[in-house]
Short mmCIF file of C-alpha atoms in Angstrom, two decimals:
data_model
loop_
_atom_site.label_atom_id
_atom_site.label_comp_id
_atom_site.label_asym_id
_atom_site.label_seq_id
_atom_site.Cartn_x
_atom_site.Cartn_y
_atom_site.Cartn_z
CA MET A 255 126.90 106.07 98.53
CA SER A 256 129.42 103.47 99.44
CA GLU A 257 127.08 100.61 99.68
CA THR A 258 125.23 99.86 96.45
CA PRO A 259 122.60 97.22 97.08
CA PRO A 260 123.28 94.08 94.94
CA LYS A 261 121.25 93.84 91.68
CA VAL A 262 118.23 91.75 92.19
CA PRO A 263 118.16 89.11 89.47
CA LEU A 264 115.27 89.30 87.02
CA ARG A 265 114.74 85.54 87.83
CA ASP A 266 113.97 86.41 91.49
CA ILE A 267 111.72 89.21 90.45
CA PHE A 268 109.72 86.81 88.28
CA ARG A 269 109.60 84.08 90.89
CA VAL A 270 108.43 86.37 93.63
CA PHE A 271 105.77 88.12 91.60
CA PHE A 272 104.49 84.97 90.02
CA THR A 273 103.94 83.46 93.41
CA ILE A 274 102.13 86.55 94.58
CA GLY A 275 99.90 86.76 91.48
CA ALA A 276 99.10 82.98 91.40
CA SER A 277 98.04 82.86 95.07
CA SER A 278 96.30 86.23 95.39
CA PHE A 279 92.94 84.72 96.20
CA GLY A 280 90.40 87.24 97.49
CA GLY A 281 92.19 90.52 97.20
CA GLY A 282 94.46 92.15 99.77
CA VAL A 283 97.37 91.45 97.45
CA THR A 284 99.16 94.77 98.07
CA GLY A 285 99.43 93.86 101.83
CA TRP A 286 101.14 90.68 100.81
CA MET A 287 103.42 92.38 98.39
CA HIS A 288 104.41 94.67 101.13
CA ARG A 289 105.26 91.75 103.39
CA ILE A 290 107.44 89.88 100.87
CA THR A 291 109.24 92.75 99.13
CA VAL A 292 109.74 95.12 102.14
CA THR A 293 109.70 93.05 105.33
CA GLN A 294 111.01 89.70 104.09
CA ARG A 295 113.44 90.59 101.23
CA GLY A 296 114.23 94.13 101.96
CA TRP A 297 114.11 95.02 98.25
CA LEU A 298 112.82 98.53 98.99
CA THR A 299 112.14 100.74 101.96
CA ASN A 300 108.79 101.14 103.55
CA ASP A 301 108.51 104.79 102.44
CA LYS A 302 109.32 103.93 98.88
CA PHE A 303 106.73 101.12 98.88
CA LEU A 304 104.00 103.47 100.26
CA SER A 305 104.79 106.29 97.83
CA GLY A 306 104.45 103.73 95.03
CA LEU A 307 101.18 102.51 96.46
CA ALA A 308 99.77 105.99 96.45
CA LEU A 309 101.03 106.47 92.90
CA GLY A 310 99.40 103.24 91.74
CA GLN A 311 96.20 104.09 93.30
CA VAL A 312 96.06 107.50 91.66
CA LEU A 313 97.06 106.39 88.08
CA PRO A 314 94.88 104.19 86.02
CA GLY A 315 95.27 100.45 86.11
CA ALA A 316 94.78 97.82 88.77
CA ASN A 317 96.70 98.35 92.06
CA VAL A 318 98.29 94.92 91.67
CA SER A 319 99.72 95.45 88.21
CA ASN A 320 100.75 99.05 88.98
CA MET A 321 102.56 97.92 92.15
CA ALA A 322 104.36 95.10 90.17
CA VAL A 323 105.40 97.69 87.64
CA TYR A 324 106.62 100.22 90.19
CA ILE A 325 108.69 97.75 92.27
CA GLY A 326 110.07 96.13 89.15
CA GLN A 327 111.15 99.62 87.97
CA VAL A 328 112.79 100.51 91.31
CA LEU A 329 114.71 97.16 91.30
CA ARG A 330 115.81 96.80 87.69
CA GLY A 331 114.32 99.56 85.53
CA ALA A 332 112.15 98.92 82.59
CA PRO A 333 113.05 95.21 82.07
CA GLY A 334 112.27 94.73 85.93
CA ALA A 335 108.89 96.36 85.41
CA LEU A 336 108.04 94.15 82.37
CA VAL A 337 109.08 90.95 84.19
CA ALA A 338 107.20 91.82 87.32
CA LEU A 339 104.06 92.67 85.37
CA LEU A 340 104.06 89.49 83.25
CA ALA A 341 104.85 87.41 86.34
CA VAL A 342 102.06 88.84 88.45
CA LEU A 343 99.52 88.35 85.65
CA ALA A 344 100.63 84.98 84.36
CA GLY A 345 99.16 82.73 87.11
CA PRO A 346 95.78 84.60 87.33
CA PHE A 347 95.54 84.54 83.45
CA PHE A 348 95.41 80.75 83.32
CA LEU A 349 93.56 80.22 86.56
CA VAL A 350 90.75 82.60 85.76
CA ILE A 351 90.33 80.98 82.26
CA GLY A 352 90.51 77.58 84.02
CA ALA A 353 87.78 78.60 86.33
CA ALA A 354 85.53 79.85 83.46
CA THR A 355 86.03 76.59 81.55
CA VAL A 356 84.20 74.74 84.12
CA TYR A 357 81.46 77.40 83.88
CA ASP A 358 79.55 75.57 81.14
CA THR A 359 79.28 72.49 83.26
CA ALA A 360 78.73 74.48 86.52
CA ILE A 361 75.90 76.42 84.92
CA LYS A 362 73.73 73.26 85.06
CA ILE A 363 74.04 72.80 88.75
CA PRO A 364 70.84 74.04 90.59
CA GLY A 365 71.58 77.13 92.40
CA PHE A 366 74.68 78.06 90.49
CA HIS A 367 73.48 81.43 89.43
CA SER A 368 72.30 82.24 93.02
CA ALA A 369 75.81 81.25 94.28
CA MET A 370 77.42 83.51 91.65
CA ASP A 371 74.89 86.27 92.71
CA GLY A 372 75.95 85.76 96.32
CA ILE A 373 79.60 86.10 95.37
CA ALA A 374 78.93 89.15 93.28
CA ALA A 375 77.04 90.86 96.20
CA ALA A 376 79.86 90.12 98.64
CA ALA A 377 82.41 91.38 96.13
CA VAL A 378 80.36 94.59 95.68
CA GLY A 379 80.65 94.92 99.48
CA MET A 380 84.43 94.94 98.98
CA VAL A 381 84.03 97.62 96.29
CA LEU A 382 81.82 99.66 98.55
CA ARG A 383 84.38 99.42 101.40
CA MET A 384 87.22 100.49 99.05
CA GLY A 385 85.07 103.39 97.78
CA THR A 386 84.11 104.44 101.34
CA MET A 387 87.80 104.43 102.48
CA GLY A 388 88.77 106.47 99.39
CA ALA A 389 85.90 108.89 100.15
CA LEU A 390 86.90 109.25 103.88
CA HIS A 391 90.47 109.88 102.85
CA GLY A 392 90.13 112.08 99.75
CA CYS A 393 86.74 113.72 99.88
CA ARG A 394 86.69 115.62 103.17
CA LYS A 395 86.13 118.93 101.53
CA VAL A 396 83.20 120.19 99.53
CA ALA A 397 84.74 120.40 96.09
CA PRO A 398 86.10 116.87 95.91
CA SER A 399 82.90 115.46 97.34
CA VAL A 400 80.99 117.21 94.61
CA ILE A 401 83.28 115.94 91.99
CA ALA A 402 83.05 112.29 93.26
CA PHE A 403 79.24 112.61 93.45
CA ALA A 404 78.97 114.10 89.97
CA VAL A 405 81.12 111.36 88.49
CA PHE A 406 79.11 108.69 90.27
CA ILE A 407 75.85 110.18 88.91
CA ALA A 408 77.15 110.49 85.34
CA ILE A 409 78.62 107.07 85.08
CA GLY A 410 76.59 105.08 87.48
CA VAL A 411 73.22 106.45 87.22
CA LEU A 412 73.04 108.22 83.83
CA GLN A 413 75.43 105.62 82.39
CA TRP A 414 77.26 108.16 80.25
CA PRO A 415 80.45 107.00 78.55
CA LEU A 416 83.62 107.17 80.56
CA ALA A 417 85.99 109.00 78.31
CA PRO A 418 84.23 112.40 78.10
CA VAL A 419 83.22 112.35 81.69
CA ALA A 420 86.78 111.66 82.85
CA LEU A 421 88.20 114.17 80.38
CA VAL A 422 86.02 116.95 81.83
CA ALA A 423 86.02 115.97 85.48
CA ALA A 424 89.86 115.25 85.78
CA PRO A 425 91.17 118.66 84.73
CA ILE A 426 88.51 120.46 86.94
CA SER A 427 89.39 118.24 89.91
CA VAL A 428 93.13 118.66 89.59
CA ALA A 429 92.73 122.36 89.12
CA LEU A 430 90.76 122.60 92.26
CA ALA A 431 93.35 120.57 94.06
CA TRP A 432 96.16 122.86 92.96
CA PRO A 433 97.83 124.01 96.18
CA ARG A 434 96.89 127.60 96.93
CA ARG A 435 99.21 129.83 98.83
CA SER A 436 100.16 133.48 98.66
CA ARG A 437 103.43 133.80 96.87
CA GLY A 438 105.15 136.51 94.89
CA GLY A 439 105.57 134.48 91.66
CA GLN A 440 108.51 132.34 92.50
CA ASP A 441 108.58 129.38 94.78
CA ALA A 442 111.54 127.57 96.33
CA MET B 108 84.63 96.45 64.65
CA ARG B 109 81.81 94.01 64.88
CA ASP B 110 83.49 91.88 62.13
CA ASN B 111 86.85 91.75 63.83
CA PRO B 112 86.42 90.84 67.55
CA LEU B 113 90.19 91.27 68.33
CA LEU B 114 90.13 94.85 66.92
CA GLY B 115 86.97 95.55 68.67
CA LEU B 116 88.41 94.36 72.12
CA THR B 117 91.47 96.49 71.56
CA VAL B 118 89.58 99.67 70.51
CA ILE B 119 87.29 99.38 73.58
CA LEU B 120 89.77 98.26 76.20
CA VAL B 121 92.83 100.51 75.49
CA PRO B 122 91.01 103.75 76.34
CA PHE B 123 89.46 101.94 79.38
CA SER B 124 92.92 101.04 80.52
CA LEU B 125 94.05 104.64 80.54
CA LEU B 126 90.89 105.74 82.27
CA SER B 127 90.75 103.10 84.92
CA ILE B 128 91.54 105.40 87.76
CA GLY B 129 91.30 103.47 90.98
CA GLY B 130 91.54 100.10 89.31
CA GLY B 131 89.19 97.67 87.73
CA PRO B 132 85.97 98.59 89.55
CA SER B 133 86.04 102.03 88.09
CA ILE B 134 85.48 100.66 84.57
CA PHE B 135 82.95 97.99 85.29
CA ALA B 136 80.00 100.38 84.67
CA PRO B 137 81.16 101.48 81.10
CA LEU B 138 82.52 98.06 80.41
CA GLN B 139 79.24 96.42 81.03
CA ARG B 140 77.62 99.07 78.82
CA GLU B 141 80.02 98.31 75.95
CA VAL B 142 80.17 94.54 76.05
CA VAL B 143 76.53 93.81 77.04
CA ASP B 144 74.39 96.68 75.68
CA VAL B 145 76.44 97.87 72.69
CA MET B 146 78.44 94.95 71.37
CA HIS B 147 76.20 92.08 72.71
CA TRP B 148 79.32 89.95 73.33
CA VAL B 149 77.93 88.57 76.54
CA THR B 150 74.48 88.73 78.17
CA ALA B 151 73.85 90.53 81.42
CA ARG B 152 73.63 87.09 83.07
CA GLU B 153 77.00 86.10 81.75
CA PHE B 154 78.59 89.29 82.65
CA ILE B 155 77.63 88.80 86.38
CA ASP B 156 78.89 85.25 86.30
CA LEU B 157 82.19 86.31 84.73
CA PHE B 158 82.47 89.11 87.23
CA SER B 159 81.96 86.54 90.11
CA ILE B 160 84.54 84.04 88.57
CA ALA B 161 87.04 86.78 88.27
CA ARG B 162 86.46 87.64 91.96
CA VAL B 163 86.89 84.04 93.11
CA ALA B 164 89.94 83.29 90.98
CA PRO B 165 93.25 84.92 91.98
CA GLY B 166 94.41 88.18 90.40
CA PRO B 167 92.82 91.62 90.03
CA GLY B 168 89.16 91.80 89.46
CA ALA B 169 89.97 93.46 86.17
CA MET B 170 90.73 90.01 84.82
CA LEU B 171 87.04 90.07 84.07
CA THR B 172 88.17 91.56 80.78
CA THR B 173 90.41 88.47 80.17
CA LEU B 174 87.28 86.40 80.47
CA ILE B 175 85.37 88.61 78.10
CA GLY B 176 88.16 88.38 75.54
CA TRP B 177 88.07 84.56 76.02
CA LYS B 178 84.34 84.46 75.44
CA VAL B 179 84.59 86.61 72.37
CA ALA B 180 87.55 85.05 70.63
CA GLY B 181 89.05 82.19 72.63
CA TRP B 182 92.74 82.16 73.75
CA THR B 183 93.72 84.84 71.27
CA GLY B 184 90.86 87.08 72.55
CA ALA B 185 92.00 86.41 76.18
CA ILE B 186 95.54 87.42 75.46
CA VAL B 187 94.56 90.49 73.43
CA ALA B 188 92.03 91.68 76.04
CA THR B 189 94.49 91.17 78.88
CA LEU B 190 97.26 93.08 77.02
CA ALA B 191 94.84 95.83 75.91
CA LEU B 192 93.64 96.33 79.51
CA PHE B 193 97.01 96.03 81.39
CA LEU B 194 99.75 97.29 79.01
CA PRO B 195 98.66 100.90 78.45
CA ALA B 196 98.10 101.64 82.17
CA SER B 197 101.37 99.86 83.02
CA ILE B 198 103.39 101.82 80.49
CA LEU B 199 101.91 105.00 81.92
CA THR B 200 102.78 103.96 85.50
CA LEU B 201 106.31 103.02 84.24
CA MET B 202 106.87 106.41 82.79
CA VAL B 203 105.36 108.29 85.75
CA ALA B 204 107.33 106.10 88.22
CA ARG B 205 110.59 107.11 86.51
CA VAL B 206 110.00 110.86 87.19
CA TYR B 207 107.84 110.44 90.31
CA ASP B 208 110.19 110.65 93.18
CA ARG B 209 112.42 113.23 91.54
CA TYR B 210 109.55 115.80 91.57
CA ARG B 211 108.02 114.88 94.96
CA GLY B 212 106.70 117.95 96.63
CA ARG B 213 106.08 120.01 93.47
CA GLU B 214 102.71 121.65 92.98
CA TRP B 215 101.47 119.69 90.01
CA HIS B 216 102.58 116.54 91.82
CA THR B 217 100.29 117.14 94.88
CA ALA B 218 97.43 118.48 92.61
CA LEU B 219 97.44 115.17 90.59
CA GLU B 220 97.54 113.04 93.71
CA VAL B 221 94.76 114.92 95.45
CA GLY B 222 92.71 115.79 92.38
CA LEU B 223 92.32 112.41 90.81
CA ALA B 224 91.16 110.78 94.14
CA PRO B 225 87.59 111.98 93.99
CA LEU B 226 87.27 110.63 90.38
CA ALA B 227 88.24 107.25 91.54
CA VAL B 228 85.79 107.42 94.38
CA GLY B 229 82.94 108.31 92.03
CA LEU B 230 83.93 105.63 89.49
CA ILE B 231 84.21 102.91 92.19
CA PHE B 232 80.76 103.57 93.52
CA ALA B 233 79.42 103.69 89.92
CA GLY B 234 80.97 100.18 89.42
CA ALA B 235 79.28 98.98 92.47
CA ILE B 236 75.84 99.90 91.41
CA SER B 237 76.33 98.73 87.83
CA ILE B 238 76.91 95.17 89.29
CA ILE B 239 73.92 95.45 91.53
CA ARG B 240 71.77 96.59 88.63
CA LEU B 241 72.82 93.58 86.58
CA SER B 242 71.94 90.98 89.26
CA GLY B 243 68.15 90.49 89.37
CA ASN B 244 67.69 90.52 93.10
CA GLY B 245 68.00 94.17 93.91
CA MET B 246 67.16 94.57 97.63
CA LEU B 247 68.91 91.35 98.73
CA THR B 248 72.08 92.22 96.77
CA TRP B 249 72.05 95.64 98.25
CA ALA B 250 71.67 94.33 101.78
CA ALA B 251 74.30 91.63 101.27
CA ALA B 252 76.76 94.08 99.77
CA VAL B 253 76.41 96.59 102.50
CA GLY B 254 76.55 93.85 105.16
CA ALA B 255 79.71 92.46 103.52
CA GLY B 256 81.28 95.90 103.37
CA LEU B 257 80.55 96.45 107.09
CA ALA B 258 81.82 92.99 108.10
CA LEU B 259 85.09 93.64 106.25
CA THR B 260 85.44 97.05 107.91
CA LEU B 261 84.81 95.74 111.39
CA ARG B 262 87.05 92.79 110.93
CA PRO B 263 89.87 94.00 108.77
CA LYS B 264 91.94 90.90 109.10
CA MET B 265 89.15 88.50 108.08
CA HIS B 266 89.90 86.72 104.78
CA PRO B 267 87.71 87.92 102.06
CA PHE B 268 86.77 84.34 101.23
CA VAL B 269 84.73 84.20 104.44
CA VAL B 270 82.56 87.03 103.09
CA LEU B 271 82.27 85.50 99.53
CA PHE B 272 81.29 82.19 101.11
CA ALA B 273 78.66 83.95 103.30
CA GLY B 274 77.23 85.38 100.21
CA VAL B 275 76.88 82.00 98.48
CA VAL B 276 75.20 80.61 101.65
CA LEU B 277 72.78 83.56 101.73
CA PHE B 278 71.72 83.57 98.13
CA VAL B 279 71.52 79.74 97.70
CA GLY B 280 69.59 79.72 100.87
CA ALA B 281 67.22 82.42 99.68
CA GLU B 282 66.69 80.36 96.38
CA ILE B 283 65.88 77.23 98.36
CA ALA B 284 63.57 79.16 100.66
CA GLY B 285 61.80 80.21 97.59
CA PHE B 286 62.51 83.95 97.30
CA TRP B 287 62.93 83.54 93.56
CA PRO B 288 62.33 80.72 91.19
CA ILE B 289 65.28 78.41 90.43
CA ALA B 290 66.77 79.89 87.29
CA ALA B 291 66.53 77.65 84.32
CA PRO B 292 69.84 77.54 82.31
#
């Protein structure tokens, strides 16, 4: 191609992702990342962003950190990914510990635990919504629904350890999802 | 592992990192089991509070592990826990991202994308009930959680803080109204 987009400086990557991380109150961070990196700065195309988002959701790890790694990698390879990851986590790291430092004082306020329970309940609501959206999107057939339900029972109800459950369920689920089509051995 | 908390954090969190399909919520159930029931690093009460703090503060909810590391071994614990949880998954993402677009449309590509989704869904719901199980007020928590989920679905643009604040008002109100005794610290 004749036009090579100018290299985004690592400094800019750090600044953008630090801001996103430090002000990512209350979730919905990927929406904001999209706005800044695609709409405002034009660092990557919409399609590229969305395929990275799908990848980040499927792979282990938080969406926010996976997206930082993905975009950083698109822009500047491994160094870009490292800078974006550290930048997006730096703010929250100190802010979350700062919030926890006042915990010992806050714990003496009457109603503190109830307030925390209220936040937890609302946050569980967000988790339920995320799970429901995932189920509507990815569990429309019998097999994936059975897998999702079995994993839920094993981990959530029976409280089995994660590793063996995932190591059994993942290959089965991936094998069931293998695209089936009649073909004579070779595909294009 | 009990003698060296930093080693313990690493040994527990690195595998969780690589298994956290669908993000932080998918490991909350097993995480709670390890750090509350097995290692006794935090009590069930502290786990709920740290979970809530991580939700209110910016950053992914998985920063809960940062707080657990901080409780267990101060600043070093916080750094070790954060790296142990975020680095392995990030390295995997980096490696996959490098080959991802090149092999788009291949069978294994589609199979991975479609096949791992139900795991994430099951794990996310498991994480939800593990948090509800920890908080003592089962029915109210369920009702509030479902209500919050519905509100967020019906009003997609509403800021999550509105829902978190409504949760605080509801639960503190319930305590004042005498639904359960004011918890002694």
